[in-house]
Amino acid sequence: MGILLLLAEEKLIALTKLISISSDKKLDYGFNEWLKAQDGRVMGQDWQTWSAALYLYAVQCVKDKKTPFF
């Protein structure tokens, strides 16, 4: 397995941890607008569709080992 694929998998795991943070503690996933880099606090609103869509795209890229174009 190539070094870039290992890095992509590592970053996907880190991203998965980030998307699970939500403003509403009743939610399993937040898909927030953004996170404050200094302390990791979620900012903006939960359940942003663009955030969820790009996460799914990242999962597919790692799974297929390539970046599909639309």
PDB file of C-alpha atoms in Angstrom:
ATOM      1  CA  MET A   1       0.000   0.000   0.000  1.00  0.00           C
ATOM      2  CA  GLY A   2       1.438   3.365  -0.980  1.00  0.00           C
ATOM      3  CA  ILE A   3       2.370   6.110   1.434  1.00  0.00           C
ATOM      4  CA  LEU A   4      -0.267   8.438  -0.051  1.00  0.00           C
ATOM      5  CA  LEU A   5      -3.031   5.902   0.457  1.00  0.00           C
ATOM      6  CA  LEU A   6      -1.965   5.405   4.068  1.00  0.00           C
ATOM      7  CA  LEU A   7      -1.993   9.156   4.563  1.00  0.00           C
ATOM      8  CA  ALA A   8      -5.450   9.418   2.966  1.00  0.00           C
ATOM      9  CA  GLU A   9      -6.805   6.711   5.284  1.00  0.00           C
ATOM     10  CA  GLU A  10      -5.238   8.425   8.300  1.00  0.00           C
ATOM     11  CA  LYS A  11      -6.775  11.763   7.358  1.00  0.00           C
ATOM     12  CA  LEU A  12     -10.175  10.146   6.737  1.00  0.00           C
ATOM     13  CA  ILE A  13     -10.115   8.688  10.255  1.00  0.00           C
ATOM     14  CA  ALA A  14      -9.285  12.138  11.649  1.00  0.00           C
ATOM     15  CA  LEU A  15     -12.097  13.681   9.572  1.00  0.00           C
ATOM     16  CA  THR A  16     -14.536  11.035  10.828  1.00  0.00           C
ATOM     17  CA  LYS A  17     -13.742  12.045  14.404  1.00  0.00           C
ATOM     18  CA  LEU A  18     -14.317  15.708  13.545  1.00  0.00           C
ATOM     19  CA  ILE A  19     -17.693  15.211  11.871  1.00  0.00           C
ATOM     20  CA  SER A  20     -18.975  13.324  14.895  1.00  0.00           C
ATOM     21  CA  ILE A  21     -18.701  16.500  17.017  1.00  0.00           C
ATOM     22  CA  SER A  22     -21.983  18.391  17.115  1.00  0.00           C
ATOM     23  CA  SER A  23     -23.462  21.427  18.818  1.00  0.00           C
ATOM     24  CA  ASP A  24     -26.488  19.310  19.761  1.00  0.00           C
ATOM     25  CA  LYS A  25     -25.287  16.485  22.004  1.00  0.00           C
ATOM     26  CA  LYS A  26     -28.292  14.336  20.941  1.00  0.00           C
ATOM     27  CA  LEU A  27     -26.886  14.000  17.411  1.00  0.00           C
ATOM     28  CA  ASP A  28     -24.493  11.213  16.449  1.00  0.00           C
ATOM     29  CA  TYR A  29     -22.848  13.384  13.792  1.00  0.00           C
ATOM     30  CA  GLY A  30     -22.582  17.138  13.476  1.00  0.00           C
ATOM     31  CA  PHE A  31     -21.396  17.844   9.918  1.00  0.00           C
ATOM     32  CA  ASN A  32     -20.711  21.364  11.165  1.00  0.00           C
ATOM     33  CA  GLU A  33     -19.974  24.438   9.134  1.00  0.00           C
ATOM     34  CA  TRP A  34     -16.513  24.660  10.682  1.00  0.00           C
ATOM     35  CA  LEU A  35     -14.393  23.906  13.732  1.00  0.00           C
ATOM     36  CA  LYS A  36     -12.241  26.419  15.559  1.00  0.00           C
ATOM     37  CA  ALA A  37      -8.641  25.303  14.986  1.00  0.00           C
ATOM     38  CA  GLN A  38      -7.344  26.631  18.296  1.00  0.00           C
ATOM     39  CA  ASP A  39      -9.581  24.502  20.518  1.00  0.00           C
ATOM     40  CA  GLY A  40     -11.650  22.199  18.253  1.00  0.00           C
ATOM     41  CA  ARG A  41     -14.992  23.754  19.204  1.00  0.00           C
ATOM     42  CA  VAL A  42     -17.765  23.400  16.656  1.00  0.00           C
ATOM     43  CA  MET A  43     -18.929  26.646  15.119  1.00  0.00           C
ATOM     44  CA  GLY A  44     -21.915  27.471  12.976  1.00  0.00           C
ATOM     45  CA  GLN A  45     -24.774  25.068  12.421  1.00  0.00           C
ATOM     46  CA  ASP A  46     -24.988  21.269  12.552  1.00  0.00           C
ATOM     47  CA  TRP A  47     -26.100  19.165   9.590  1.00  0.00           C
ATOM     48  CA  GLN A  48     -24.549  21.119   6.739  1.00  0.00           C
ATOM     49  CA  THR A  49     -25.276  19.182   3.537  1.00  0.00           C
ATOM     50  CA  TRP A  50     -22.082  20.319   1.795  1.00  0.00           C
ATOM     51  CA  SER A  51     -20.057  19.048   4.751  1.00  0.00           C
ATOM     52  CA  ALA A  52     -21.820  15.673   4.653  1.00  0.00           C
ATOM     53  CA  ALA A  53     -21.500  15.428   0.855  1.00  0.00           C
ATOM     54  CA  LEU A  54     -17.764  16.101   0.850  1.00  0.00           C
ATOM     55  CA  TYR A  55     -17.270  13.593   3.665  1.00  0.00           C
ATOM     56  CA  LEU A  56     -19.015  10.932   1.553  1.00  0.00           C
ATOM     57  CA  TYR A  57     -16.829  11.943  -1.403  1.00  0.00           C
ATOM     58  CA  ALA A  58     -13.694  11.539   0.757  1.00  0.00           C
ATOM     59  CA  VAL A  59     -14.848   8.075   1.874  1.00  0.00           C
ATOM     60  CA  GLN A  60     -15.385   7.042  -1.751  1.00  0.00           C
ATOM     61  CA  CYS A  61     -11.968   8.385  -2.787  1.00  0.00           C
ATOM     62  CA  VAL A  62     -10.211   6.328  -0.116  1.00  0.00           C
ATOM     63  CA  LYS A  63     -12.313   3.253  -0.882  1.00  0.00           C
ATOM     64  CA  ASP A  64     -11.671   3.425  -4.654  1.00  0.00           C
ATOM     65  CA  LYS A  65      -8.067   4.655  -4.257  1.00  0.00           C
ATOM     66  CA  LYS A  66      -8.708   7.436  -6.752  1.00  0.00           C
ATOM     67  CA  THR A  67     -10.458  10.793  -7.003  1.00  0.00           C
ATOM     68  CA  PRO A  68     -13.508  10.532  -9.265  1.00  0.00           C
ATOM     69  CA  PHE A  69     -14.572  13.561 -11.300  1.00  0.00           C
ATOM     70  CA  PHE A  70     -18.185  14.509 -11.869  1.00  0.00           C
TER      71      PHE A  70
END
